[in-house]
Amino acid sequence: MRNPHLNLPRDFGRRLLERGRLLFLLDGLDEVADSRQRETVARWIEDALTLDTGRTCRFVVTCRFMGYTEKTSLNEDFMELHIRPLSESQAENFIRNWYRIVEEGLAVDKEQARLKAEEGAGDLIERLKEQEFRAARVFELTRNPLLLTNICLVHRDRGGRLPKRRARLYDECVDVLLELWQGAKKLPIELEASKSRRVLQAAAYWLHQEEGRVRAEAGELAEVVGPVLEKVGKPKSAAEEFLQAIRDQSGLLTGWDQDSYGFMHLGFQEYLTALEIRRRAYADKNVLKDLAARFGQSWWLETTLLFLALDNPCLFEPFMTELLQQSAFARHPDLVDLCVEDAAEVSMEPFVSLLKTEPGTDRELWQRQSAALRVLKRLDESAVEALQSRISKHPYEKIRDLWKARLDEKAEDIYVSDPGGYELVRVPGGEFMMGAPESESENDYERPVHLVRVKSFYMGRYPVTNEQYARFLKAVPEISEPKYWSDRSCNQPQQPVVGVSWDDARAYAAWAGLRLPSEAEWEYACRAGSTTAYCNGDSEEHLDRVGWYRKNSGDMLHPVGEKEPNDFGLYDMHGNVWEWLEDDFHRDYNGAPENGSAWVDQPKRGVNRVLRGGSWLDNARYCRCAYRYDWIPDDRYRDAGFRLARS
């Protein structure tokens, strides 16, 4: 029929299809509420590609990730893309637009509103540049549009005040969502914000008990929140109505589909879980024991840190007392450091108490005591002095060495940079054949195979991690955050830092008093005396034991140190992340230095730099000891990081 608005002729759509060359923009796949119907719609879209017109037409389908489940997902004819976090300029524009819309919407005098909006937005933008907001977890909040809205709300509602610690920031965001929005919209179930929080804590705690669970069916959650609703004076039968109200009115919960819910961001689930753990810990000490037993599991790391950041009171001492009984305490010194840094209050008593325990012949106890001594030395040297008689006679040589301020049984074999705390391992000098024979690779970049003599040097045990890079950002405000600093898939503390340029890597090295390795040093250290494709053999089965690559990575970046080390004690030399090196890139080894030094021509801009090692995204051949690659030094890649060296 003729359209009275567009004045389109009859059969206009049919004739367009016959002509072809159309771009179909299909939005809101997630808004098909029933999951079975959504699956049917997805199949319809795939079927459209098989029609004659499908060969000349293109389809773009957009929806929230939460609505894009395994059954709903489209087939291999579609490329799956994810929206990146906001850039710095996008975040600033978002804040300015938010303030302008809010102030103009509430004011009679538009000019006054404009001035007020500019003042508020400018203040928030400046505050978000302060050091405390550069920590990866907090920075992540400022690059997510949904969470940035919450920060804007908190900033405006609190008269320009903004908490700097992320636990307090989550607390303020939850308050704003439950108090302001609830007060403005009158929930069907009237419940004080503090009581709503209490109910949501139980939901978050239950969800978090299963790794990776961020949503559940409404019926499942109703079983969890119903009894808590009863305790705060509401009928148990109102559980599903409560969930719908929180979803529709506050936004703290979001609907994954018609029948399931999850928190708008994993950070809120982690924070509310931390609150619930603290509440339960008063009545049941086993709650802290269970949390300590999960130490070292990445799923529980942020919850643990948020739990320790809670005050009034802080439960650092009882939690650390439980943690010190776990072997994981000795295995994860970096995570212990994070706990100490994030805690609202720190007590030395648990560490002193463990060091006063008779060591006996239990070597596992010795390792925990050694780890406790390391922390105590950091917190208070005088407390260590008071334990001199015990420490100096301890049966564990490493503890006696720590007393002498040595870091290992052979202090010269380990070097730890100050600042930064980056650990390097001594690599003995020697000679090796650099490059790959034709039987291994047809790549001319890797030839001619030539003899190189390398002097002894120190090489980073792991690539530089996000946690270590965060200390650099805090100390050097003028340095920009890594490109993917706000992306939760690659900003976890023990993952290698990625999204850094060659210049960024060199800046970190200079700050830490170190340098990038030369290409010859890197290959020598990677081989660790081997002559095979990988440090432990020639097959992909060998690579699987020492590195993360396309076949075994699960399409994700992994924390450092999860695979086996090579014979020099170095981890992740194969895969996980490409590593920037000092050298300019040359197309072959003709004219390369034979003394292990970096091959650098006269310094000039625009010269590509060498990367080595392959990554979690790459096929096995890119992860070989001899494989070479080059990138523009200014670029920042999702799978490129670095490790450091010292002469």
XYZ file of C-alpha atoms in Angstrom:
647
model
C 0.000 0.000 0.000
C 1.095 3.582 -0.615
C 2.758 5.182 2.426
C 1.186 8.644 3.029
C 4.354 9.881 4.769
C 7.131 8.675 2.472
C 4.936 8.537 -0.649
C 6.474 5.214 -1.653
C 5.006 3.354 -4.623
C 3.408 -0.066 -4.289
C 5.870 -3.010 -4.110
C 8.767 -0.637 -3.398
C 10.329 -3.117 -0.926
C 9.962 -6.087 -3.272
C 11.623 -4.191 -6.122
C 14.481 -3.135 -3.816
C 15.096 -6.789 -2.935
C 15.109 -7.757 -6.605
C 17.660 -5.063 -7.297
C 19.872 -6.179 -4.376
C 22.885 -4.211 -3.089
C 21.142 -3.419 0.221
C 22.573 -2.895 3.685
C 20.241 -4.313 6.349
C 20.739 -2.766 9.809
C 19.040 -5.042 12.352
C 19.156 -3.672 15.895
C 17.926 -5.128 19.166
C 18.290 -8.880 18.750
C 18.479 -9.027 22.564
C 15.074 -7.304 22.792
C 13.328 -10.433 21.527
C 12.502 -11.380 25.104
C 11.833 -15.085 24.705
C 15.137 -16.918 24.200
C 13.550 -19.547 21.927
C 12.039 -16.863 19.711
C 15.386 -15.058 19.659
C 17.055 -18.252 18.469
C 14.433 -18.520 15.713
C 15.099 -14.923 14.626
C 18.845 -15.621 14.487
C 18.181 -18.564 12.170
C 15.973 -16.327 9.975
C 18.841 -13.860 9.588
C 21.217 -16.682 8.604
C 18.655 -17.999 6.094
C 18.501 -14.566 4.451
C 22.127 -15.040 3.378
C 21.164 -18.102 1.351
C 18.664 -16.199 -0.823
C 19.721 -14.843 -4.197
C 19.638 -11.312 -2.795
C 21.863 -12.393 0.101
C 24.802 -12.582 -2.270
C 24.599 -8.869 -2.997
C 23.245 -7.674 0.353
C 25.008 -7.132 3.670
C 23.674 -7.555 7.181
C 24.730 -5.799 10.397
C 23.140 -7.125 13.595
C 23.571 -5.177 16.840
C 22.585 -6.126 20.371
C 23.800 -6.108 23.943
C 26.284 -8.877 24.670
C 24.023 -10.185 27.423
C 21.412 -11.085 24.814
C 23.876 -12.879 22.564
C 24.014 -16.385 24.016
C 25.496 -19.531 22.538
C 22.159 -20.598 21.016
C 21.374 -17.122 19.722
C 24.812 -16.529 18.215
C 25.032 -16.213 14.443
C 27.039 -18.627 12.320
C 30.502 -18.341 10.783
C 29.213 -16.149 7.940
C 29.132 -13.275 10.446
C 32.141 -11.542 11.980
C 31.633 -10.968 15.708
C 32.797 -7.561 16.937
C 32.746 -6.010 20.412
C 32.489 -2.316 21.243
C 35.740 -1.016 22.732
C 35.830 0.963 25.991
C 35.653 4.739 25.578
C 38.861 6.559 24.713
C 39.968 9.480 26.875
C 38.449 12.066 24.518
C 35.215 10.071 24.203
C 34.928 9.820 27.994
C 35.450 13.575 28.350
C 32.802 14.302 25.696
C 30.442 11.904 27.451
C 30.893 13.758 30.764
C 30.352 17.179 29.151
C 27.233 15.991 27.333
C 25.855 14.325 30.469
C 26.300 17.444 32.585
C 24.853 19.691 29.868
C 21.736 17.557 29.424
C 21.138 17.227 33.170
C 21.693 20.874 34.063
C 19.682 22.223 31.122
C 16.869 19.819 31.909
C 16.606 21.052 35.498
C 17.121 24.791 34.994
C 14.967 27.698 33.880
C 17.940 29.915 33.036
C 19.693 28.071 30.179
C 22.805 30.252 30.262
C 23.243 29.644 33.984
C 22.742 25.927 33.356
C 25.418 25.963 30.643
C 27.949 27.596 32.986
C 27.093 25.183 35.791
C 27.446 22.212 33.429
C 30.849 23.387 32.196
C 32.057 23.850 35.768
C 30.809 20.434 36.938
C 32.102 18.546 33.890
C 35.477 20.292 34.017
C 35.912 19.442 37.690
C 35.056 15.760 37.154
C 37.354 15.454 34.137
C 40.259 16.862 36.150
C 39.530 14.597 39.112
C 39.569 11.512 36.913
C 43.118 12.390 35.862
C 44.376 12.106 39.445
C 46.697 9.210 40.288
C 44.132 7.202 42.242
C 41.892 6.890 39.194
C 44.660 5.422 37.044
C 44.576 2.086 38.886
C 43.310 -0.432 36.334
C 40.135 -1.409 38.187
C 39.055 2.194 38.842
C 40.150 3.358 35.392
C 37.955 0.625 33.933
C 34.921 2.275 35.534
C 35.668 5.581 33.807
C 35.695 4.017 30.315
C 32.390 2.141 30.511
C 29.440 4.394 29.530
C 27.057 2.748 32.002
C 29.474 3.057 34.913
C 30.633 6.521 33.878
C 26.997 7.598 34.181
C 27.096 6.415 37.800
C 30.295 8.343 38.468
C 28.683 11.477 37.018
C 25.670 10.925 39.286
C 27.868 10.494 42.369
C 29.989 13.535 41.512
C 26.964 15.795 41.005
C 24.936 14.438 43.925
C 27.872 14.715 46.342
C 28.641 18.307 45.417
C 31.802 17.552 43.465
C 33.212 15.045 45.948
C 34.403 11.766 44.479
C 35.859 8.873 46.501
C 39.350 7.905 45.419
C 39.382 4.335 46.736
C 37.404 2.003 44.517
C 35.579 0.346 47.420
C 34.199 3.741 48.436
C 33.433 4.558 44.798
C 31.363 1.376 44.438
C 29.669 2.207 47.726
C 28.679 5.673 46.532
C 27.473 4.338 43.174
C 25.269 1.739 44.850
C 23.867 4.413 47.176
C 23.058 6.728 44.292
C 21.373 3.971 42.299
C 19.291 2.763 45.233
C 18.551 6.102 46.941
C 18.159 8.742 44.240
C 16.551 6.671 41.519
C 14.407 4.778 43.972
C 13.230 8.034 45.574
C 12.453 9.542 42.196
C 10.558 6.611 40.730
C 8.794 4.981 43.701
C 9.461 1.290 43.439
C 6.470 -1.042 43.510
C 8.074 -2.579 46.606
C 9.007 0.239 48.951
C 12.210 -0.737 50.728
C 14.908 1.395 52.294
C 18.125 1.535 50.298
C 20.093 -0.128 53.121
C 17.657 -3.058 53.151
C 17.690 -3.345 49.354
C 21.468 -3.490 49.552
C 21.241 -6.260 52.144
C 19.055 -8.326 49.798
C 21.321 -7.691 46.807
C 24.386 -8.705 48.823
C 22.880 -12.157 49.265
C 22.205 -12.412 45.519
C 25.748 -11.333 44.646
C 27.306 -13.730 47.177
C 25.293 -16.655 45.808
C 26.176 -15.825 42.192
C 29.860 -15.524 42.986
C 30.116 -18.985 44.546
C 30.365 -20.451 41.045
C 33.291 -19.219 38.953
C 32.178 -17.248 35.923
C 28.529 -17.037 36.983
C 27.224 -13.528 36.358
C 23.547 -14.256 35.787
C 20.826 -16.659 36.865
C 17.195 -17.469 36.182
C 14.706 -15.294 38.039
C 13.372 -18.330 39.875
C 16.842 -19.299 41.120
C 17.556 -15.792 42.413
C 14.108 -15.572 43.998
C 14.966 -18.628 46.090
C 18.061 -16.776 47.330
C 16.594 -13.324 47.988
C 13.190 -14.440 49.271
C 14.356 -15.448 52.770
C 16.382 -12.224 53.082
C 13.371 -10.135 52.056
C 11.472 -11.841 54.851
C 14.169 -10.835 57.344
C 13.909 -7.163 56.341
C 10.119 -7.135 56.678
C 8.823 -7.979 53.215
C 6.977 -11.113 52.077
C 9.095 -13.898 50.657
C 6.648 -14.174 47.754
C 7.655 -10.683 46.548
C 11.132 -11.857 45.482
C 10.571 -11.768 41.724
C 8.749 -8.451 41.967
C 11.744 -7.067 43.882
C 14.170 -8.256 41.186
C 12.049 -6.668 38.452
C 11.853 -3.392 40.384
C 15.616 -3.186 40.907
C 16.154 -3.975 37.225
C 13.587 -1.540 35.868
C 13.998 1.350 38.301
C 17.590 1.450 39.587
C 19.488 -0.331 36.830
C 21.774 -2.058 39.346
C 20.426 -5.358 38.081
C 20.019 -5.895 34.373
C 17.958 -8.408 32.458
C 19.908 -10.852 30.315
C 16.609 -11.951 28.859
C 13.007 -12.157 29.961
C 13.729 -14.679 32.706
C 17.275 -14.053 33.991
C 19.189 -11.325 35.813
C 22.715 -10.224 36.571
C 24.458 -7.127 37.911
C 25.126 -4.321 35.444
C 28.867 -4.877 35.879
C 30.951 -7.626 37.472
C 32.489 -4.991 39.766
C 29.155 -4.494 41.551
C 28.789 -8.241 42.037
C 32.312 -8.407 43.469
C 31.751 -5.431 45.771
C 28.406 -6.651 47.128
C 29.910 -10.116 47.619
C 32.689 -8.517 49.688
C 30.067 -6.762 51.835
C 28.197 -10.018 52.389
C 31.415 -11.858 53.333
C 32.141 -9.207 55.962
C 28.595 -9.466 57.322
C 28.755 -13.261 57.550
C 32.256 -13.291 59.018
C 31.008 -11.858 62.313
C 28.924 -14.960 62.976
C 30.945 -17.621 61.173
C 34.746 -17.659 61.096
C 34.650 -20.373 58.425
C 33.638 -17.672 55.927
C 37.120 -16.124 56.179
C 38.688 -19.572 56.030
C 36.801 -20.276 52.787
C 37.900 -16.922 51.307
C 41.521 -17.616 52.257
C 41.303 -21.064 50.648
C 40.465 -19.335 47.332
C 43.531 -17.106 47.429
C 45.281 -17.103 44.066
C 42.098 -17.786 42.081
C 41.596 -14.863 39.696
C 37.792 -15.044 40.053
C 38.128 -14.162 43.762
C 41.000 -11.669 43.637
C 38.992 -8.448 43.260
C 36.423 -9.559 45.842
C 39.252 -10.239 48.321
C 40.845 -6.846 47.684
C 37.505 -5.042 48.062
C 36.805 -6.992 51.257
C 40.115 -5.839 52.753
C 39.444 -2.253 51.661
C 36.245 -2.119 53.748
C 36.557 -0.308 57.066
C 34.500 0.136 60.245
C 35.955 -2.335 61.026
C 38.596 -3.684 58.656
C 39.005 -7.457 58.961
C 42.582 -7.554 57.664
C 43.986 -9.244 60.778
C 41.566 -12.191 61.058
C 41.642 -12.779 57.303
C 45.442 -12.679 57.125
C 45.629 -15.058 60.101
C 43.633 -17.561 58.031
C 45.584 -16.858 54.839
C 48.930 -17.476 56.533
C 47.829 -21.077 57.085
C 47.440 -21.596 53.328
C 50.328 -22.685 51.095
C 49.000 -20.188 48.507
C 50.268 -17.392 50.774
C 53.851 -18.343 49.880
C 53.078 -19.035 46.212
C 51.567 -15.618 45.441
C 53.773 -12.883 46.941
C 52.575 -10.283 44.413
C 48.953 -10.854 45.423
C 49.894 -10.542 49.096
C 51.471 -7.179 48.276
C 48.203 -6.092 46.640
C 46.307 -7.086 49.783
C 48.620 -5.005 51.945
C 48.376 -2.020 49.576
C 44.571 -2.100 49.343
C 43.743 -2.835 52.981
C 41.975 -0.086 54.947
C 44.127 -1.035 57.952
C 47.200 -3.246 58.209
C 48.286 -5.279 61.236
C 51.701 -6.920 61.652
C 50.466 -9.365 64.295
C 49.615 -12.296 61.947
C 53.106 -12.185 60.365
C 54.885 -11.887 63.712
C 52.815 -14.735 65.146
C 53.707 -17.066 62.267
C 57.409 -16.252 62.589
C 57.242 -17.091 66.304
C 55.891 -20.560 65.491
C 58.483 -23.292 66.025
C 59.692 -24.242 62.535
C 60.315 -27.933 63.191
C 61.023 -29.855 59.977
C 57.970 -28.756 57.970
C 59.396 -27.171 54.804
C 55.978 -25.942 53.710
C 55.776 -23.978 56.986
C 59.262 -22.633 56.317
C 58.123 -21.263 52.953
C 55.148 -19.510 54.569
C 57.427 -18.091 57.262
C 59.813 -16.860 54.575
C 56.933 -15.115 52.797
C 55.774 -13.592 56.112
C 59.278 -12.292 56.788
C 59.362 -10.633 53.371
C 56.104 -8.791 54.122
C 57.229 -7.842 57.634
C 60.489 -6.399 56.304
C 58.417 -4.192 54.032
C 56.053 -3.073 56.795
C 58.390 -2.498 59.729
C 62.100 -3.287 59.952
C 61.990 -2.822 63.737
C 59.553 -5.735 64.059
C 62.060 -7.884 62.173
C 64.847 -6.762 64.502
C 62.804 -7.970 67.480
C 62.785 -11.470 65.950
C 66.529 -11.551 65.254
C 67.358 -14.496 67.498
C 64.725 -16.712 65.827
C 65.397 -15.663 62.250
C 69.189 -15.857 62.366
C 69.007 -19.496 63.613
C 66.137 -20.651 61.418
C 66.754 -24.024 59.693
C 65.629 -22.581 56.333
C 68.597 -21.018 54.544
C 66.392 -18.663 52.558
C 65.076 -17.100 55.770
C 68.603 -16.660 57.088
C 69.535 -15.049 53.770
C 66.545 -12.706 54.017
C 67.780 -11.700 57.417
C 71.016 -10.747 55.713
C 68.968 -8.786 53.152
C 69.634 -11.366 50.468
C 66.840 -12.384 48.146
C 67.792 -15.925 47.278
C 70.245 -18.662 48.233
C 72.544 -17.043 45.652
C 71.854 -13.318 45.795
C 73.802 -12.691 42.594
C 71.384 -14.941 40.685
C 68.403 -12.661 41.343
C 68.006 -8.919 40.885
C 64.910 -6.956 41.911
C 64.568 -3.432 40.575
C 63.823 -0.553 42.869
C 61.499 1.139 42.045
C 58.913 -1.215 40.633
C 59.816 -4.525 42.262
C 60.470 -6.219 38.913
C 62.417 -9.491 39.297
C 65.203 -10.577 36.932
C 67.139 -13.849 36.748
C 70.861 -14.101 35.966
C 71.476 -15.695 32.567
C 75.026 -17.136 32.268
C 77.062 -16.042 29.272
C 77.831 -18.368 26.376
C 77.600 -18.799 22.634
C 74.837 -20.112 20.376
C 73.754 -20.360 16.763
C 71.212 -17.597 16.189
C 68.449 -18.068 13.618
C 66.644 -21.029 12.068
C 67.795 -23.570 9.465
C 65.747 -24.080 6.289
C 64.469 -27.375 7.680
C 62.610 -25.371 10.374
C 61.544 -22.275 8.430
C 61.594 -20.793 4.951
C 61.640 -17.273 6.396
C 64.715 -15.357 5.179
C 64.318 -12.995 8.134
C 65.715 -15.783 10.315
C 68.931 -16.322 8.325
C 71.785 -16.660 7.875
C 72.251 -18.804 10.971
C 75.309 -17.319 12.686
C 77.391 -17.697 15.836
C 76.793 -15.140 18.604
C 78.679 -14.828 21.890
C 76.624 -13.370 24.741
C 77.955 -12.022 28.033
C 76.191 -12.831 31.296
C 73.164 -10.603 31.914
C 69.874 -10.472 33.815
C 66.557 -11.238 32.137
C 63.048 -10.651 33.525
C 61.562 -13.814 34.987
C 58.172 -12.789 33.543
C 56.896 -10.091 31.205
C 56.058 -6.857 33.076
C 52.591 -7.245 34.645
C 49.695 -4.814 34.971
C 50.295 -4.617 38.713
C 53.925 -3.567 38.148
C 52.992 -1.125 35.395
C 50.375 0.454 37.681
C 53.171 1.486 40.086
C 54.895 3.189 37.171
C 51.712 5.084 36.239
C 51.290 6.218 39.828
C 54.884 7.456 40.011
C 54.987 9.130 36.578
C 51.725 11.085 36.009
C 52.649 12.304 32.520
C 52.668 8.757 31.091
C 49.457 7.732 29.312
C 47.588 4.622 30.403
C 47.974 1.525 28.191
C 45.501 1.342 25.338
C 43.509 -1.523 26.892
C 43.816 -0.416 30.516
C 40.026 -0.291 30.878
C 39.409 -3.700 29.297
C 38.724 -6.311 31.979
C 39.882 -9.120 29.677
C 43.464 -7.837 29.782
C 43.832 -5.545 32.839
C 44.032 -8.147 35.616
C 46.981 -7.564 38.014
C 48.978 -10.677 37.083
C 48.394 -10.527 33.332
C 51.216 -9.059 31.220
C 50.621 -5.400 30.460
C 49.544 -4.933 26.812
C 48.626 -1.957 24.683
C 51.998 -0.291 25.278
C 54.229 1.146 22.561
C 57.965 0.588 22.188
C 58.486 4.070 23.653
C 56.237 3.220 26.623
C 58.298 0.089 27.275
C 61.550 2.054 27.165
C 60.110 4.700 29.501
C 59.215 2.019 32.061
C 62.686 0.497 31.671
C 64.381 3.849 32.336
C 62.198 4.427 35.425
C 63.084 0.956 36.768
C 66.802 1.394 36.055
C 66.697 -1.373 33.438
C 66.584 -1.714 29.639
C 64.934 -3.668 26.845
C 66.821 -6.852 25.886
C 68.702 -7.072 22.622
C 67.343 -9.481 20.039
C 70.347 -11.769 20.469
C 69.953 -11.792 24.266
C 66.280 -12.611 23.908
C 66.805 -15.603 21.600
C 69.719 -16.868 23.704
C 67.615 -16.621 26.882
C 64.613 -18.215 25.161
C 66.591 -21.186 23.882
C 68.232 -21.782 27.297
C 70.776 -24.085 25.684
C 68.380 -25.777 23.257
C 68.666 -25.955 19.478
C 65.046 -26.909 18.772
C 62.093 -24.845 17.531
C 60.922 -24.325 21.112
C 63.026 -24.364 24.246
C 61.908 -27.934 25.058
C 61.431 -29.588 21.656
C 60.104 -29.255 18.115
C 56.422 -30.228 18.346
C 53.271 -28.352 19.301
C 52.956 -30.748 22.228
C 56.224 -29.278 23.528
C 54.943 -25.729 22.983
C 51.726 -26.560 24.843
C 53.752 -27.127 28.035
C 55.591 -23.800 27.974
C 53.393 -21.269 26.182
C 49.908 -19.931 25.448
C 49.069 -19.763 21.737
C 45.997 -19.946 19.500
C 45.231 -23.641 20.078
C 45.402 -23.677 23.878
C 44.793 -20.092 25.043
C 41.000 -20.157 24.843
C 41.233 -16.843 22.940
C 42.370 -14.997 26.044
C 45.420 -13.428 27.648
C 46.686 -15.406 30.657
C 48.396 -14.401 33.916
C 52.175 -14.796 33.854
C 53.844 -17.939 35.137
C 51.073 -20.483 34.498
C 53.157 -22.618 32.125
C 56.486 -24.376 32.724
C 59.695 -22.272 32.789
C 62.665 -22.960 30.532
C 66.017 -24.154 31.860
C 67.055 -20.597 32.776
C 63.963 -20.227 34.986
C 62.192 -17.848 32.569
C 58.437 -18.050 32.010
C 56.255 -17.173 29.009
C 59.104 -16.784 26.530
C 56.843 -18.592 24.059
C 53.386 -17.099 23.446
C 51.041 -15.125 25.701
C 52.399 -11.724 24.531
C 54.815 -10.462 21.913
C 57.758 -8.693 23.560
C 59.295 -5.413 22.380
C 63.079 -5.502 21.956
C 65.676 -2.753 21.605
C 66.736 -3.567 18.031
C 65.787 -1.933 14.760
C 64.251 -4.467 12.381
C 66.526 -5.722 9.581
C 65.335 -8.049 6.845
C 68.046 -10.632 7.529
C 71.105 -11.155 9.731
C 73.736 -10.023 7.239
C 75.888 -7.552 9.159
C 74.330 -8.362 12.563
C 76.510 -7.931 15.695
C 78.117 -11.135 16.926
C 78.607 -10.006 20.531
C 74.968 -10.078 21.657
C 74.472 -6.304 21.545
C 71.401 -4.598 20.087
C 71.514 -3.920 16.336
C 70.540 -0.261 16.200
C 71.363 2.052 13.291
C 71.598 5.800 13.697
C 68.509 6.691 15.774
C 65.677 7.916 13.590
C 61.913 8.058 13.823
C 59.756 5.670 11.841
C 62.075 2.646 11.996
C 60.190 -0.538 12.864
C 61.301 -2.381 15.996
C 61.652 -6.082 16.657
C 59.171 -8.180 18.621
C 59.672 -11.784 19.669
C 57.816 -14.699 21.197
C 54.376 -14.831 19.572
C 51.139 -14.460 21.522
C 47.899 -16.038 22.660
C 46.390 -15.028 19.291
C 49.026 -16.670 17.093
C 49.710 -20.016 15.460
C 52.528 -22.160 16.820
C 55.099 -21.206 14.175
C 55.076 -17.592 15.360
C 56.073 -18.725 18.867
C 59.343 -20.417 17.832
C 62.638 -19.340 19.420
C 63.895 -17.972 16.097
C 60.774 -16.249 14.774
C 61.104 -12.478 14.253
C 58.442 -9.846 13.720
C 58.400 -6.061 13.366
C 55.904 -3.346 14.254
C 55.736 0.419 14.174
C 57.147 1.600 17.531
C 54.294 4.065 18.149
C 51.572 1.427 17.844
C 49.890 -0.258 20.798
C 48.626 -3.782 20.330
C 46.318 -6.022 22.315
C 48.855 -8.855 22.330
C 52.155 -6.975 22.763
C 53.982 -6.304 26.029
C 57.602 -6.470 27.145
C 60.097 -7.867 29.611
C 63.294 -6.171 30.741
C 67.000 -6.886 31.028
C 70.065 -5.608 32.899
C 73.727 -5.920 32.022
